[in-house]
Amino acid sequence: MHRSRRTESPEYVPFDKLDDALWAFRTAYKTPTGSTPFWMIYGKACHLPVEMEHRAYRALKMMNLDMATAKDLRFH
């Protein structure tokens, strides 16, 4: 595939490169302020959807897995 098509085509999502991207992030040089290169360029953190699963689990754990309480808080 031609390089310009990969970068300009909105339907191209390189899922096969995700492991490489995660490895690069974990081993990347970070400045003394703790900033990553992504933060320095875009001014915000890069979050993966995986973190949402952990937040949901943590919220249920804080409610002692009481599904009734979780349901009430969800709809209010």
GROMACS .gro file of N, CA and C in nm:
model
  228
    1MET      N    1   0.085  -0.118   0.000
    1MET     CA    2   0.000   0.000   0.000
    1MET      C    3   0.089   0.124   0.000
    2HIS      N    4   0.050   0.221  -0.074
    2HIS     CA    5   0.127   0.344  -0.087
    2HIS      C    6   0.117   0.425   0.042
    3ARG      N    7   0.224   0.491   0.080
    3ARG     CA    8   0.230   0.565   0.206
    3ARG      C    9   0.123   0.673   0.215
    4SER      N   10   0.101   0.750   0.109
    4SER     CA   11   0.004   0.859   0.116
    4SER      C   12  -0.137   0.805   0.138
    5ARG      N   13  -0.167   0.688   0.087
    5ARG     CA   14  -0.300   0.632   0.107
    5ARG      C   15  -0.320   0.593   0.253
    6ARG      N   16  -0.215   0.544   0.316
    6ARG     CA   17  -0.227   0.505   0.456
    6ARG      C   18  -0.252   0.626   0.544
    7THR      N   19  -0.191   0.738   0.514
    7THR     CA   20  -0.204   0.855   0.600
    7THR      C   21  -0.326   0.939   0.568
    8GLU      N   22  -0.376   0.934   0.447
    8GLU     CA   23  -0.487   1.019   0.408
    8GLU      C   24  -0.621   0.947   0.411
    9SER      N   25  -0.620   0.817   0.412
    9SER     CA   26  -0.744   0.740   0.405
    9SER      C   27  -0.805   0.725   0.544
   10PRO      N   28  -0.926   0.777   0.568
   10PRO     CA   29  -0.986   0.768   0.702
   10PRO      C   30  -1.027   0.626   0.739
   11GLU      N   31  -1.049   0.540   0.642
   11GLU     CA   32  -1.092   0.404   0.676
   11GLU      C   33  -0.975   0.313   0.711
   12TYR      N   34  -0.852   0.358   0.693
   12TYR     CA   35  -0.736   0.276   0.725
   12TYR      C   36  -0.703   0.292   0.873
   13VAL      N   37  -0.713   0.184   0.948
   13VAL     CA   38  -0.679   0.184   1.090
   13VAL      C   39  -0.575   0.074   1.111
   14PRO      N   40  -0.452   0.109   1.145
   14PRO     CA   41  -0.346   0.009   1.156
   14PRO      C   42  -0.347  -0.065   1.290
   15PHE      N   43  -0.446  -0.151   1.313
   15PHE     CA   44  -0.454  -0.225   1.439
   15PHE      C   45  -0.333  -0.317   1.458
   16ASP      N   46  -0.273  -0.360   1.348
   16ASP     CA   47  -0.157  -0.447   1.360
   16ASP      C   48  -0.036  -0.373   1.418
   17LYS      N   49  -0.040  -0.243   1.424
   17LYS     CA   50   0.070  -0.163   1.478
   17LYS      C   51   0.047  -0.124   1.624
   18LEU      N   52  -0.066  -0.164   1.684
   18LEU     CA   53  -0.098  -0.122   1.820
   18LEU      C   54   0.005  -0.173   1.921
   19ASP      N   55   0.047  -0.298   1.910
   19ASP     CA   56   0.148  -0.350   2.002
   19ASP      C   57   0.277  -0.270   1.993
   20ASP      N   58   0.316  -0.234   1.872
   20ASP     CA   59   0.438  -0.155   1.855
   20ASP      C   60   0.422  -0.016   1.917
   21ALA      N   61   0.305   0.043   1.902
   21ALA     CA   62   0.281   0.176   1.959
   21ALA      C   63   0.284   0.171   2.111
   22LEU      N   64   0.223   0.069   2.171
   22LEU     CA   65   0.225   0.056   2.316
   22LEU      C   66   0.367   0.034   2.368
   23TRP      N   67   0.443  -0.050   2.300
   23TRP     CA   68   0.582  -0.073   2.340
   23TRP      C   69   0.661   0.057   2.332
   24ALA      N   70   0.641   0.132   2.225
   24ALA     CA   71   0.713   0.258   2.208
   24ALA      C   72   0.678   0.356   2.318
   25PHE      N   73   0.550   0.361   2.356
   25PHE     CA   74   0.509   0.453   2.462
   25PHE      C   75   0.573   0.413   2.595
   26ARG      N   76   0.572   0.285   2.624
   26ARG     CA   77   0.625   0.239   2.753
   26ARG      C   78   0.776   0.255   2.763
   27THR      N   79   0.845   0.250   2.652
   27THR     CA   80   0.991   0.260   2.654
   27THR      C   81   1.040   0.397   2.608
   28ALA      N   82   0.949   0.487   2.576
   28ALA     CA   83   0.988   0.618   2.522
   28ALA      C   84   1.054   0.704   2.629
   29TYR      N   85   1.141   0.790   2.583
   29TYR     CA   86   1.205   0.887   2.670
   29TYR      C   87   1.101   0.989   2.714
   30LYS      N   88   1.097   1.016   2.842
   30LYS     CA   89   1.006   1.118   2.895
   30LYS      C   90   1.091   1.229   2.955
   31THR      N   91   1.046   1.351   2.941
   31THR     CA   92   1.121   1.465   2.993
   31THR      C   93   1.118   1.462   3.145
   32PRO      N   94   1.205   1.539   3.211
   32PRO     CA   95   1.206   1.542   3.357
   32PRO      C   96   1.071   1.586   3.417
   33THR      N   97   0.989   1.654   3.340
   33THR     CA   98   0.858   1.695   3.392
   33THR      C   99   0.756   1.582   3.382
   34GLY      N  100   0.794   1.469   3.324
   34GLY     CA  101   0.703   1.357   3.310
   34GLY      C  102   0.619   1.362   3.184
   35SER      N  103   0.648   1.455   3.097
   35SER     CA  104   0.570   1.468   2.973
   35SER      C  105   0.616   1.367   2.869
   36THR      N  106   0.521   1.320   2.791
   36THR     CA  107   0.554   1.235   2.678
   36THR      C  108   0.561   1.322   2.553
   37PRO      N  109   0.621   1.272   2.447
   37PRO     CA  110   0.624   1.350   2.323
   37PRO      C  111   0.483   1.384   2.273
   38PHE      N  112   0.386   1.294   2.292
   38PHE     CA  113   0.249   1.322   2.250
   38PHE      C  114   0.195   1.443   2.325
   39TRP      N  115   0.218   1.449   2.455
   39TRP     CA  116   0.171   1.561   2.537
   39TRP      C  117   0.236   1.692   2.491
   40MET      N  118   0.363   1.687   2.461
   40MET     CA  119   0.433   1.808   2.421
   40MET      C  120   0.384   1.859   2.286
   41ILE      N  121   0.343   1.770   2.197
   41ILE     CA  122   0.296   1.812   2.065
   41ILE      C  123   0.150   1.856   2.068
   42TYR      N  124   0.063   1.772   2.128
   42TYR     CA  125  -0.081   1.798   2.122
   42TYR      C  126  -0.137   1.867   2.246
   43GLY      N  127  -0.063   1.872   2.354
   43GLY     CA  128  -0.109   1.939   2.474
   43GLY      C  129  -0.214   1.864   2.553
   44LYS      N  130  -0.227   1.735   2.528
   44LYS     CA  131  -0.321   1.654   2.604
   44LYS      C  132  -0.270   1.511   2.606
   45ALA      N  133  -0.323   1.434   2.698
   45ALA     CA  134  -0.280   1.295   2.711
   45ALA      C  135  -0.349   1.207   2.608
   46CYS      N  136  -0.284   1.100   2.575
   46CYS     CA  137  -0.341   1.003   2.482
   46CYS      C  138  -0.394   0.887   2.564
   47HIS      N  139  -0.525   0.868   2.563
   47HIS     CA  140  -0.586   0.761   2.642
   47HIS      C  141  -0.637   0.652   2.551
   48LEU      N  142  -0.621   0.530   2.595
   48LEU     CA  143  -0.672   0.416   2.521
   48LEU      C  144  -0.806   0.374   2.580
   49PRO      N  145  -0.896   0.325   2.499
   49PRO     CA  146  -1.027   0.283   2.549
   49PRO      C  147  -1.021   0.176   2.657
   50VAL      N  148  -0.912   0.107   2.669
   50VAL     CA  149  -0.899   0.002   2.770
   50VAL      C  150  -0.916   0.058   2.910
   51GLU      N  151  -0.875   0.180   2.931
   51GLU     CA  152  -0.885   0.241   3.063
   51GLU      C  153  -1.030   0.254   3.109
   52MET      N  154  -1.123   0.268   3.017
   52MET     CA  155  -1.263   0.281   3.054
   52MET      C  156  -1.312   0.155   3.124
   53GLU      N  157  -1.267   0.039   3.083
   53GLU     CA  158  -1.307  -0.085   3.148
   53GLU      C  159  -1.262  -0.086   3.293
   54HIS      N  160  -1.141  -0.037   3.320
   54HIS     CA  161  -1.090  -0.037   3.455
   54HIS      C  162  -1.167   0.062   3.542
   55ARG      N  163  -1.208   0.174   3.487
   55ARG     CA  164  -1.285   0.271   3.565
   55ARG      C  165  -1.420   0.212   3.605
   56ALA      N  166  -1.483   0.142   3.514
   56ALA     CA  167  -1.613   0.082   3.545
   56ALA      C  168  -1.597  -0.022   3.655
   57TYR      N  169  -1.495  -0.103   3.647
   57TYR     CA  170  -1.471  -0.205   3.749
   57TYR      C  171  -1.443  -0.138   3.883
   58ARG      N  172  -1.363  -0.033   3.883
   58ARG     CA  173  -1.329   0.036   4.007
   58ARG      C  174  -1.453   0.099   4.069
   59ALA      N  175  -1.542   0.154   3.987
   59ALA     CA  176  -1.665   0.214   4.039
   59ALA      C  177  -1.753   0.110   4.105
   60LEU      N  178  -1.767  -0.007   4.044
   60LEU     CA  179  -1.846  -0.113   4.106
   60LEU      C  180  -1.780  -0.164   4.233
   61LYS      N  181  -1.650  -0.171   4.234
   61LYS     CA  182  -1.580  -0.217   4.353
   61LYS      C  183  -1.599  -0.119   4.468
   62MET      N  184  -1.601   0.011   4.438
   62MET     CA  185  -1.623   0.112   4.542
   62MET      C  186  -1.763   0.100   4.600
   63MET      N  187  -1.859   0.055   4.522
   63MET     CA  188  -1.995   0.036   4.571
   63MET      C  189  -2.016  -0.104   4.627
   64ASN      N  190  -1.907  -0.174   4.653
   64ASN     CA  191  -1.910  -0.310   4.706
   64ASN      C  192  -1.992  -0.402   4.618
   65LEU      N  193  -1.988  -0.380   4.489
   65LEU     CA  194  -2.057  -0.462   4.391
   65LEU      C  195  -2.208  -0.468   4.415
   66ASP      N  196  -2.262  -0.364   4.477
   66ASP     CA  197  -2.407  -0.357   4.499
   66ASP      C  198  -2.472  -0.308   4.370
   67MET      N  199  -2.528  -0.400   4.295
   67MET     CA  200  -2.584  -0.365   4.165
   67MET      C  201  -2.704  -0.272   4.177
   68ALA      N  202  -2.783  -0.283   4.283
   68ALA     CA  203  -2.898  -0.194   4.300
   68ALA      C  204  -2.851  -0.050   4.319
   69THR      N  205  -2.749  -0.029   4.401
   69THR     CA  206  -2.696   0.105   4.422
   69THR      C  207  -2.635   0.159   4.293
   70ALA      N  208  -2.565   0.074   4.221
   70ALA     CA  209  -2.506   0.116   4.094
   70ALA      C  210  -2.614   0.157   3.995
   71LYS      N  211  -2.722   0.082   3.992
   71LYS     CA  212  -2.833   0.114   3.900
   71LYS      C  213  -2.897   0.247   3.937
   72ASP      N  214  -2.920   0.269   4.067
   72ASP     CA  215  -2.981   0.395   4.112
   72ASP      C  216  -2.892   0.515   4.078
   73LEU      N  217  -2.763   0.503   4.104
   73LEU     CA  218  -2.672   0.613   4.077
   73LEU      C  219  -2.657   0.638   3.927
   74ARG      N  220  -2.670   0.534   3.848
   74ARG     CA  221  -2.654   0.548   3.704
   74ARG      C  222  -2.767   0.630   3.643
   75PHE      N  223  -2.888   0.613   3.693
   75PHE     CA  224  -3.003   0.680   3.634
   75PHE      C  225  -3.038   0.812   3.701
   76HIS      N  226  -2.960   0.857   3.799
   76HIS     CA  227  -2.990   0.986   3.864
   76HIS      C  228  -2.893   1.090   3.825
   0.00000   0.00000   0.00000
